[in-house]
Amino acid sequence: GNSVTQMEGPVTLSEEAFLTINCTYTATGYPSLFWYVQYPGEGLQLLLKATKADDKGSNKGFEATYRKETTSFHLEKGSVQVSDSAVYFCALSATNTGNQFYFGTGTSLTVIP
Amino acid sequence: EPEVTQTPSHQVTQMGQEVILRCVPISNHLYFYWYRQILGQKVEFLVSFYNNEISEKSEIFDDQFSVERPDGSNFTLKIRSTKLEDSAMYFCASSDGTSGVYEQFFGPGTRLTVL
């Protein structure tokens, strides 16, 4: 079946630190992979996506590379800011299951000045 | 920028009562979804809706749940007789279906508390 396993949180980092949030997946078919972010009081917002193996999604300094060999889609940012404090969700959409998304549990990130 | 909205932001109800959660998807979108997240657990798919009918539903979406698009703008999730375990954050999402990966746009969620 389809599932996403995401690094447990919460994660606390100092400003300008390097961020990695691990995400691995299990899928039948050819999934597309996503990172969503949820700021306090707001909905899930698409952060970046990748639709095929070796694609790199990037946005706002965040990057993730679709690694089929390791079934991973780890989120990275070289230098976090206080404004990056949020909950981050890894998700997949598999073509053989229509449009439904499969999410990880979410990782809460707090960046301290 | 267009966004998905949900009301109420927080709903408290007694076990056995009916609740209706409301969503206004982005206006030109064609696909609509409900997800839920029980505290500390994964965001789980409940149901998808297209062309005025359910296109997919999960095991969670049993006879106690129903969805409706009563007019051109609202998309509702009804729980007929709430249970304690229905307490969760419920997210509505919509997509236009034109991009190959069906990017979904999410609302801020409704927190349902069943007492």
XYZ file of N, CA and C in Angstrom:
684
model
N 0.826 -1.197 0.000
C 0.000 0.000 0.000
C 0.861 1.249 0.000
N 0.201 2.371 0.150
C 0.873 3.671 0.140
C 0.964 4.238 1.548
N 2.137 4.733 1.919
C 2.279 5.356 3.229
C 3.494 6.264 3.247
N 3.502 7.152 4.211
C 4.604 8.096 4.401
C 5.044 8.039 5.852
N 6.339 7.936 6.049
C 6.896 7.963 7.396
C 7.762 9.204 7.526
N 7.484 9.974 8.533
C 8.134 11.261 8.674
C 8.832 11.348 10.012
N 9.932 12.056 10.005
C 10.713 12.259 11.217
C 9.849 12.843 12.331
N 10.002 12.263 13.510
C 9.233 12.748 14.644
C 9.759 14.095 15.103
N 8.883 14.897 15.641
C 9.324 16.161 16.208
C 9.089 16.159 17.701
N 9.042 17.325 18.299
C 9.333 18.614 17.677
C 10.828 18.837 17.496
N 11.142 19.718 16.556
C 12.517 20.092 16.270
C 12.703 21.549 16.661
N 13.749 21.821 17.405
C 14.078 23.196 17.783
C 15.476 23.519 17.291
N 15.592 24.596 16.540
C 16.874 25.005 15.984
C 17.118 26.480 16.248
N 18.370 26.848 16.277
C 18.731 28.255 16.338
C 18.695 28.848 14.933
N 18.429 30.130 14.882
C 18.411 30.823 13.585
C 19.737 30.580 12.857
N 19.630 30.396 11.540
C 20.755 30.146 10.633
C 21.296 28.718 10.704
N 20.691 27.879 11.496
C 21.113 26.468 11.528
C 20.630 25.761 10.273
N 21.217 24.586 10.019
C 20.834 23.748 8.885
C 19.683 22.834 9.317
N 18.704 22.706 8.428
C 17.523 21.896 8.725
C 17.461 20.681 7.816
N 17.201 19.527 8.410
C 16.800 18.342 7.651
C 15.603 17.724 8.347
N 14.568 17.468 7.603
C 13.425 16.700 8.100
C 13.299 15.493 7.184
N 13.437 14.316 7.771
C 13.439 13.091 6.977
C 12.032 12.636 6.618
N 11.904 12.133 5.413
C 10.639 11.572 4.947
C 10.949 10.380 4.058
N 10.357 9.246 4.356
C 10.443 8.086 3.480
C 9.037 7.625 3.131
N 8.935 6.904 2.041
C 7.600 6.536 1.574
C 7.580 5.096 1.087
N 6.378 4.570 1.063
C 6.084 3.295 0.422
C 4.952 3.555 -0.550
N 5.115 3.091 -1.781
C 4.065 3.358 -2.763
C 4.034 2.266 -3.809
N 2.840 1.990 -4.286
C 2.666 1.187 -5.498
C 2.421 2.175 -6.626
N 2.925 1.875 -7.781
C 2.778 2.839 -8.872
C 3.872 3.885 -8.834
N 3.584 5.049 -9.376
C 4.582 6.104 -9.543
C 4.095 7.367 -8.835
N 4.475 7.517 -7.563
C 3.921 8.626 -6.796
C 4.542 9.969 -7.148
N 3.800 11.014 -6.877
C 4.324 12.370 -6.789
C 4.491 12.691 -5.312
N 5.488 13.486 -4.995
C 5.819 13.756 -3.594
C 5.727 15.249 -3.301
N 5.300 15.564 -2.096
C 5.024 16.951 -1.720
C 5.529 17.221 -0.305
N 5.864 18.468 -0.072
C 5.988 18.990 1.279
C 4.987 20.127 1.431
N 4.172 20.013 2.479
C 3.244 21.071 2.847
C 3.706 21.676 4.166
N 3.373 22.955 4.358
C 3.714 23.648 5.598
C 2.443 24.262 6.178
N 2.344 24.204 7.489
C 1.195 24.810 8.166
C 1.696 25.790 9.204
N 1.459 27.075 8.949
C 1.786 28.107 9.925
C 0.638 28.198 10.934
N 0.909 28.684 12.117
C -0.135 28.733 13.154
C -1.408 29.404 12.668
N -2.538 28.727 12.861
C -3.839 29.288 12.502
C -4.162 29.272 11.034
N -3.310 28.661 10.218
C -3.546 28.670 8.774
C -3.691 27.250 8.243
N -4.054 27.147 6.962
C -4.213 25.848 6.326
C -2.889 25.285 5.872
N -2.941 24.087 5.319
C -1.755 23.461 4.742
C -1.432 24.162 3.429
N -0.193 24.630 3.295
C 0.226 25.311 2.070
C 1.290 24.473 1.386
N 1.178 24.338 0.089
C 2.190 23.607 -0.651
C 3.518 24.349 -0.574
N 4.550 23.647 -0.164
C 5.884 24.239 -0.086
C 6.685 23.888 -1.345
N 6.695 22.601 -1.680
C 7.380 22.186 -2.905
C 6.890 20.795 -3.296
N 7.221 20.415 -4.528
C 6.775 19.117 -5.012
C 7.787 18.555 -6.003
N 7.682 17.247 -6.236
C 8.490 16.570 -7.245
C 7.663 15.441 -7.821
N 7.677 15.328 -9.122
C 6.754 14.390 -9.756
C 7.402 13.119 -10.259
N 8.738 13.085 -10.327
C 9.384 11.856 -10.779
C 10.761 11.740 -10.154
N 11.317 10.546 -10.242
C 12.601 10.241 -9.621
C 13.671 11.229 -10.077
N 14.493 11.657 -9.104
C 15.613 12.575 -9.288
C 15.195 14.031 -9.456
N 13.912 14.300 -9.513
C 13.442 15.692 -9.526
C 13.801 16.348 -8.199
N 14.143 17.613 -8.261
C 14.361 18.397 -7.039
C 13.309 19.485 -6.996
N 12.557 19.496 -5.912
C 11.616 20.591 -5.685
C 12.293 21.636 -4.821
N 11.996 22.908 -5.069
C 12.606 23.955 -4.253
C 11.675 25.155 -4.167
N 11.748 25.826 -3.020
C 10.915 27.011 -2.801
C 11.365 27.655 -1.499
N 11.505 28.967 -1.494
C 11.828 29.743 -0.287
C 13.073 29.218 0.417
N 14.024 28.702 -0.325
C 15.257 28.204 0.277
C 15.193 26.754 0.715
N 14.003 26.177 0.669
C 13.837 24.752 0.992
C 14.044 23.915 -0.264
N 14.591 22.724 -0.075
C 14.786 21.800 -1.191
C 14.458 20.379 -0.741
N 14.039 19.571 -1.701
C 13.880 18.136 -1.452
C 14.063 17.423 -2.777
N 14.777 16.305 -2.742
C 15.041 15.529 -3.956
C 14.344 14.182 -3.872
N 13.656 13.844 -4.912
C 12.905 12.588 -5.007
C 13.916 11.480 -5.291
N 14.170 10.636 -4.285
C 15.147 9.545 -4.408
C 14.402 8.226 -4.439
N 14.315 7.667 -5.628
C 13.580 6.408 -5.760
C 14.358 5.261 -5.124
N 15.693 5.294 -5.227
C 16.492 4.169 -4.734
C 16.405 4.023 -3.219
N 16.211 5.155 -2.525
C 16.082 5.102 -1.075
C 14.660 5.400 -0.624
N 13.745 5.536 -1.560
C 12.341 5.920 -1.304
C 12.259 7.044 -0.288
N 12.970 8.131 -0.590
C 13.026 9.244 0.357
C 12.765 10.575 -0.328
N 12.380 11.540 0.488
C 12.106 12.897 -0.004
C 12.388 13.847 1.164
N 13.628 13.903 1.583
C 14.006 14.661 2.777
C 13.989 16.161 2.490
N 13.466 16.911 3.430
C 13.402 18.369 3.303
C 14.643 18.989 3.927
N 15.245 19.942 3.215
C 16.441 20.599 3.729
C 16.362 22.106 3.507
N 17.015 22.819 4.420
C 17.211 24.261 4.234
C 18.542 24.622 4.884
N 19.308 25.396 4.181
C 20.667 25.684 4.636
C 20.742 26.609 5.838
N 19.773 27.510 5.959
C 19.844 28.511 7.024
C 18.414 28.918 7.390
N 17.932 28.380 8.506
C 16.530 28.628 8.866
C 16.371 29.989 9.532
N 15.160 30.508 9.419
C 14.808 31.770 10.030
C 13.671 31.553 11.027
N 13.494 32.518 11.910
C 12.411 32.422 12.890
C 11.068 32.247 12.182
N 10.918 32.891 11.037
C 9.654 32.819 10.288
C 9.383 31.438 9.679
N 10.354 30.542 9.731
C 10.151 29.175 9.236
C 9.476 28.282 10.286
N 9.277 28.795 11.466
C 8.622 28.025 12.518
C 7.214 27.654 12.068
N 6.943 26.352 12.015
C 5.685 25.854 11.470
C 5.685 24.336 11.612
N 4.592 23.720 11.157
C 4.541 22.261 11.077
C 4.691 21.864 9.613
N 5.559 20.903 9.340
C 5.873 20.482 7.978
C 5.347 19.059 7.763
N 4.618 18.879 6.661
C 4.015 17.598 6.333
C 4.572 17.085 5.012
N 5.030 15.854 5.005
C 5.405 15.167 3.784
C 4.180 14.395 3.281
N 3.987 14.364 1.970
C 2.806 13.693 1.434
C 3.113 13.097 0.073
N 2.344 12.065 -0.275
C 2.451 11.506 -1.619
C 1.080 11.345 -2.241
N 1.087 11.408 -3.557
C -0.106 11.140 -4.335
C 0.283 10.088 -5.355
N -0.400 8.955 -5.300
C -0.042 7.838 -6.178
C -1.043 7.745 -7.309
N -0.554 7.572 -8.498
C -1.431 7.622 -9.667
C -2.439 6.492 -9.686
N -2.138 5.408 -8.987
C -3.075 4.283 -9.039
C -4.163 4.377 -7.984
N -4.161 5.466 -7.196
C -5.200 5.636 -6.176
C -5.920 6.957 -6.352
N -6.045 7.391 -7.575
C -6.753 8.639 -7.832
C -6.009 9.810 -7.257
N -6.739 10.724 -6.674
C -6.126 11.955 -6.230
C -5.862 12.026 -4.742
N -6.148 10.958 -4.022
C -6.006 11.099 -2.582
C -4.541 11.236 -2.190
N -4.306 12.040 -1.185
C -2.973 12.254 -0.647
C -2.780 11.377 0.574
N -1.554 10.903 0.750
C -1.152 10.182 1.950
C -0.132 11.062 2.666
N -0.404 11.350 3.923
C 0.429 12.275 4.677
C 1.233 11.564 5.755
N 2.353 12.183 6.100
C 3.055 11.828 7.311
C 2.413 12.513 8.507
N 2.968 12.288 9.676
C 2.386 12.819 10.913
C 2.656 14.307 11.114
N 3.571 14.870 10.341
C 3.917 16.275 10.537
C 5.063 16.421 11.519
N 5.924 17.381 11.242
C 7.051 17.686 12.125
C 6.994 19.155 12.499
N 6.907 19.401 13.788
C 6.848 20.784 14.265
C 8.257 21.349 14.384
N 8.495 22.473 13.761
C 9.793 23.149 13.795
C 9.640 24.478 14.514
N 10.504 24.695 15.491
C 10.595 25.997 16.159
C 12.006 26.518 15.969
N 12.107 27.734 15.447
C 13.409 28.362 15.261
C 13.530 29.509 16.255
N 14.574 29.461 17.045
C 14.765 30.478 18.084
C 15.864 31.460 17.663
N 15.667 32.722 17.998
C 16.652 33.745 17.580
C 18.006 33.526 18.255
N -5.156 36.403 -3.271
C -5.005 35.053 -3.809
C -6.169 34.184 -3.324
N -6.767 33.420 -4.221
C -7.899 32.580 -3.803
C -7.466 31.576 -2.744
N -8.392 31.273 -1.823
C -8.063 30.311 -0.786
C -9.303 29.530 -0.407
N -9.066 28.388 0.199
C -10.149 27.560 0.718
C -10.469 28.050 2.131
N -11.733 28.224 2.411
C -12.125 28.648 3.757
C -12.977 27.576 4.416
N -12.921 27.524 5.738
C -13.692 26.536 6.492
C -14.334 27.200 7.710
N -15.549 26.760 7.987
C -16.239 27.223 9.196
C -16.958 26.066 9.864
N -17.076 26.073 11.187
C -16.395 26.999 12.099
C -14.933 26.597 12.271
N -14.174 27.413 12.964
C -12.790 27.029 13.225
C -12.720 25.990 14.339
N -13.682 26.050 15.254
C -13.734 25.083 16.345
C -15.198 24.761 16.635
N -15.498 23.474 16.703
C -16.863 23.017 16.981
C -16.807 22.052 18.156
N -17.611 22.345 19.161
C -17.723 21.442 20.312
C -19.129 20.858 20.300
N -19.238 19.545 20.458
C -20.547 18.908 20.406
C -20.602 17.757 21.398
N -21.804 17.348 21.706
C -22.011 16.198 22.582
C -22.072 14.927 21.749
N -21.580 13.853 22.317
C -21.627 12.553 21.654
C -23.063 12.248 21.223
N -23.200 11.751 20.006
C -24.517 11.413 19.488
C -25.177 12.523 18.697
N -24.635 13.716 18.785
C -25.204 14.834 18.034
C -24.686 14.839 16.596
N -25.449 15.497 15.745
C -25.047 15.676 14.356
C -24.242 16.973 14.225
N -23.211 16.937 13.414
C -22.471 18.156 13.108
C -22.322 18.292 11.598
N -22.258 19.527 11.166
C -21.989 19.831 9.766
C -20.801 20.775 9.708
N -19.776 20.334 9.025
C -18.593 21.157 8.827
C -18.667 21.732 7.417
N -18.349 23.013 7.321
C -18.533 23.706 6.048
C -17.229 24.155 5.442
N -17.218 24.132 4.130
C -16.024 24.514 3.377
C -16.466 25.295 2.150
N -15.687 26.298 1.806
C -15.886 26.977 0.525
C -14.601 26.776 -0.274
N -14.636 25.874 -1.263
C -13.437 25.628 -2.078
C -13.125 26.823 -2.980
N -11.987 26.781 -3.629
C -11.628 27.811 -4.597
C -12.589 27.714 -5.768
N -13.021 28.864 -6.261
C -14.235 28.916 -7.084
C -14.160 28.131 -8.386
N -13.042 28.039 -9.042
C -13.001 27.331 -10.328
C -12.516 25.893 -10.192
N -12.407 25.418 -8.971
C -11.937 24.052 -8.765
C -13.056 23.046 -8.953
N -12.661 21.833 -9.328
C -13.640 20.804 -9.672
C -13.613 19.605 -8.733
N -12.510 19.433 -8.008
C -12.341 18.275 -7.139
C -12.301 18.760 -5.692
N -12.979 18.040 -4.831
C -13.081 18.461 -3.435
C -12.797 17.268 -2.538
N -12.202 17.566 -1.379
C -11.719 16.501 -0.504
C -11.961 16.871 0.962
N -12.100 15.838 1.774
C -12.040 15.989 3.222
C -10.970 15.047 3.766
N -10.189 15.597 4.691
C -9.191 14.837 5.423
C -9.412 15.113 6.913
N -8.854 14.242 7.737
C -8.884 14.544 9.166
C -7.550 14.171 9.800
N -7.266 14.839 10.926
C -6.070 14.519 11.685
C -6.431 14.424 13.149
N -6.405 13.212 13.672
C -6.541 13.027 15.103
C -5.239 13.480 15.740
N -5.355 14.100 16.906
C -4.189 14.703 17.548
C -3.027 13.718 17.641
N -1.886 14.140 17.118
C -0.687 13.314 17.209
C -0.585 12.218 16.155
N -1.595 12.146 15.281
C -1.580 11.102 14.258
C -1.476 11.712 12.857
N -1.494 10.835 11.868
C -1.340 11.306 10.490
C -2.602 12.011 9.992
N -2.410 12.852 8.996
C -3.541 13.388 8.254
C -4.072 12.251 7.378
N -5.358 11.958 7.529
C -5.942 10.795 6.835
C -6.999 11.239 5.833
N -6.987 10.623 4.700
C -7.987 10.898 3.666
C -9.336 10.330 4.076
N -10.374 11.118 3.868
C -11.735 10.634 4.120
C -12.477 10.370 2.816
N -12.541 11.396 1.952
C -13.414 11.285 0.787
C -13.001 12.311 -0.264
N -13.242 11.953 -1.518
C -13.097 12.920 -2.603
C -14.405 12.996 -3.377
N -14.624 14.125 -4.021
C -15.936 14.439 -4.613
C -15.696 15.142 -5.921
N -16.358 14.651 -6.959
C -16.194 15.253 -8.282
C -17.478 15.092 -9.050
N -17.877 16.113 -9.740
C -19.058 16.046 -10.598
C -20.292 15.614 -9.797
N -20.402 16.170 -8.608
C -21.560 15.959 -7.734
C -21.714 14.540 -7.213
N -20.617 13.817 -7.171
C -20.689 12.518 -6.529
C -19.345 12.140 -5.915
N -19.416 11.198 -4.991
C -18.200 10.721 -4.358
C -17.385 9.924 -5.367
N -16.097 10.263 -5.491
C -15.245 9.510 -6.410
C -14.388 8.481 -5.685
N -14.007 8.774 -4.438
C -13.269 7.820 -3.621
C -13.633 8.051 -2.166
N -13.566 7.003 -1.392
C -13.719 7.173 0.047
C -12.881 6.143 0.767
N -12.472 6.472 1.979
C -11.652 5.565 2.763
C -12.543 4.731 3.675
N -11.893 3.802 4.363
C -12.620 2.946 5.320
C -13.223 3.759 6.451
N -12.599 4.899 6.745
C -13.091 5.734 7.841
C -14.470 6.291 7.499
N -14.669 6.564 6.232
C -15.883 7.238 5.763
C -17.017 6.225 5.710
N -17.603 5.944 6.881
C -18.679 4.962 6.934
C -20.039 5.655 6.821
N -21.087 4.934 7.142
C -22.444 5.452 6.948
C -22.768 6.658 7.825
N -21.945 6.911 8.824
C -22.171 8.080 9.674
C -21.757 9.381 8.994
N -20.981 9.264 7.932
C -20.477 10.431 7.232
C -21.235 10.623 5.921
N -21.391 11.881 5.544
C -21.901 12.188 4.207
C -21.333 13.530 3.772
N -21.285 13.722 2.479
C -20.817 14.987 1.926
C -21.852 15.495 0.940
N -21.821 16.802 0.779
C -22.803 17.427 -0.094
C -22.227 18.719 -0.634
N -22.638 19.030 -1.853
C -22.339 20.341 -2.406
C -23.700 20.975 -2.687
N -24.256 21.617 -1.684
C -25.650 22.058 -1.773
C -25.890 23.201 -2.750
N -24.842 23.944 -3.058
C -24.971 25.040 -4.012
C -23.663 25.142 -4.772
N -23.461 26.236 -5.485
C -22.260 26.327 -6.303
C -20.997 26.650 -5.545
N -21.105 26.904 -4.234
C -19.901 27.336 -3.533
C -19.542 26.475 -2.322
N -20.527 25.958 -1.613
C -20.226 25.239 -0.374
C -20.009 23.751 -0.603
N -19.189 23.184 0.268
C -18.955 21.740 0.284
C -18.986 21.333 1.752
N -19.903 20.451 2.120
C -20.091 20.154 3.543
C -19.792 18.710 3.866
N -19.363 18.498 5.102
C -19.173 17.169 5.664
C -20.118 17.051 6.850
N -20.979 16.050 6.821
C -21.919 15.824 7.914
C -21.542 14.543 8.633
N -21.531 14.623 9.951
C -21.390 13.427 10.779
C -22.701 13.275 11.526
N -23.394 12.176 11.310
C -24.776 12.053 11.781
C -24.866 11.887 13.291
N -24.054 11.062 13.844
C -24.107 10.771 15.276
C -22.678 10.665 15.764
N -22.168 11.770 16.295
C -20.749 11.838 16.596
C -20.349 10.902 17.736
N -19.124 10.412 17.611
C -18.530 9.572 18.646
C -17.315 10.314 19.208
N -16.877 9.868 20.371
C -15.702 10.490 20.978
C -14.505 10.452 20.030
N -14.373 9.331 19.314
C -13.212 9.160 18.430
C -13.289 9.988 17.158
N -14.373 10.710 16.957
C -14.450 11.641 15.822
C -13.753 12.964 16.132
N -13.352 13.144 17.362
C -12.619 14.365 17.726
C -11.321 14.430 16.930
N -11.157 15.505 16.176
C -10.016 15.611 15.272
C -10.042 16.986 14.619
N -8.990 17.278 13.870
C -8.979 18.443 12.987
C -9.415 17.959 11.614
N -10.381 18.618 11.032
C -10.890 18.237 9.719
C -10.471 19.291 8.699
N -9.804 18.832 7.647
C -9.328 19.720 6.588
C -10.123 19.475 5.319
N -10.521 20.552 4.698
C -11.107 20.525 3.369
C -10.027 20.913 2.360
N -10.091 20.355 1.178
C -9.145 20.708 0.120
C -9.861 20.720 -1.213
N -9.287 21.439 -2.175
C -9.834 21.420 -3.526
C -8.688 21.464 -4.524
N -8.965 20.988 -5.721
C -7.990 21.074 -6.805
C -8.723 21.321 -8.107
N -7.982 21.907 -9.076
C -8.651 22.212 -10.335
C -8.587 21.054 -11.310
N -7.718 20.089 -11.018
C -7.660 18.903 -11.847
C -6.971 19.094 -13.167
N -6.416 20.281 -13.395
C -5.801 20.504 -14.698
C -4.312 20.207 -14.694
N -3.698 20.289 -13.508
C -2.267 19.965 -13.475
C -2.116 18.465 -13.330
N -1.052 17.943 -13.862
C -0.869 16.500 -13.872
C -0.800 15.866 -12.502
N -0.425 16.650 -11.510
C -0.284 16.041 -10.190
C -1.405 16.477 -9.252
N -2.406 17.136 -9.767
C -3.575 17.472 -8.971
C -3.207 18.097 -7.636
N -2.426 19.141 -7.682
C -2.081 19.852 -6.459
C -3.343 20.228 -5.704
N -3.352 19.982 -4.421
C -4.529 20.259 -3.602
C -4.264 21.472 -2.723
N -5.282 22.316 -2.620
C -5.224 23.522 -1.812
C -6.084 23.289 -0.575
N -5.511 23.528 0.587
C -6.156 23.177 1.835
C -6.690 24.393 2.582
N -7.780 24.168 3.290
C -8.292 25.169 4.210
C -7.577 25.097 5.549
N -7.912 26.021 6.471
C -7.229 26.073 7.764
C -7.682 25.001 8.749
N -8.769 24.323 8.422
C -9.220 23.242 9.288
C -10.313 23.658 10.265
N -11.103 22.679 10.657
C -12.080 22.830 11.745
C -11.708 21.826 12.815
N -11.517 22.338 14.032
C -11.229 21.423 15.139
C -12.556 20.976 15.744
N -12.833 19.688 15.662
C -14.055 19.119 16.228
C -13.736 18.439 17.545
N -14.438 18.841 18.578
C -14.290 18.222 19.890
C -15.615 17.591 20.283
N -15.599 16.286 20.495
C -16.807 15.555 20.890
C -16.685 15.191 22.362
N -17.655 15.642 23.148
C -17.614 15.402 24.596
C -18.529 14.258 25.017
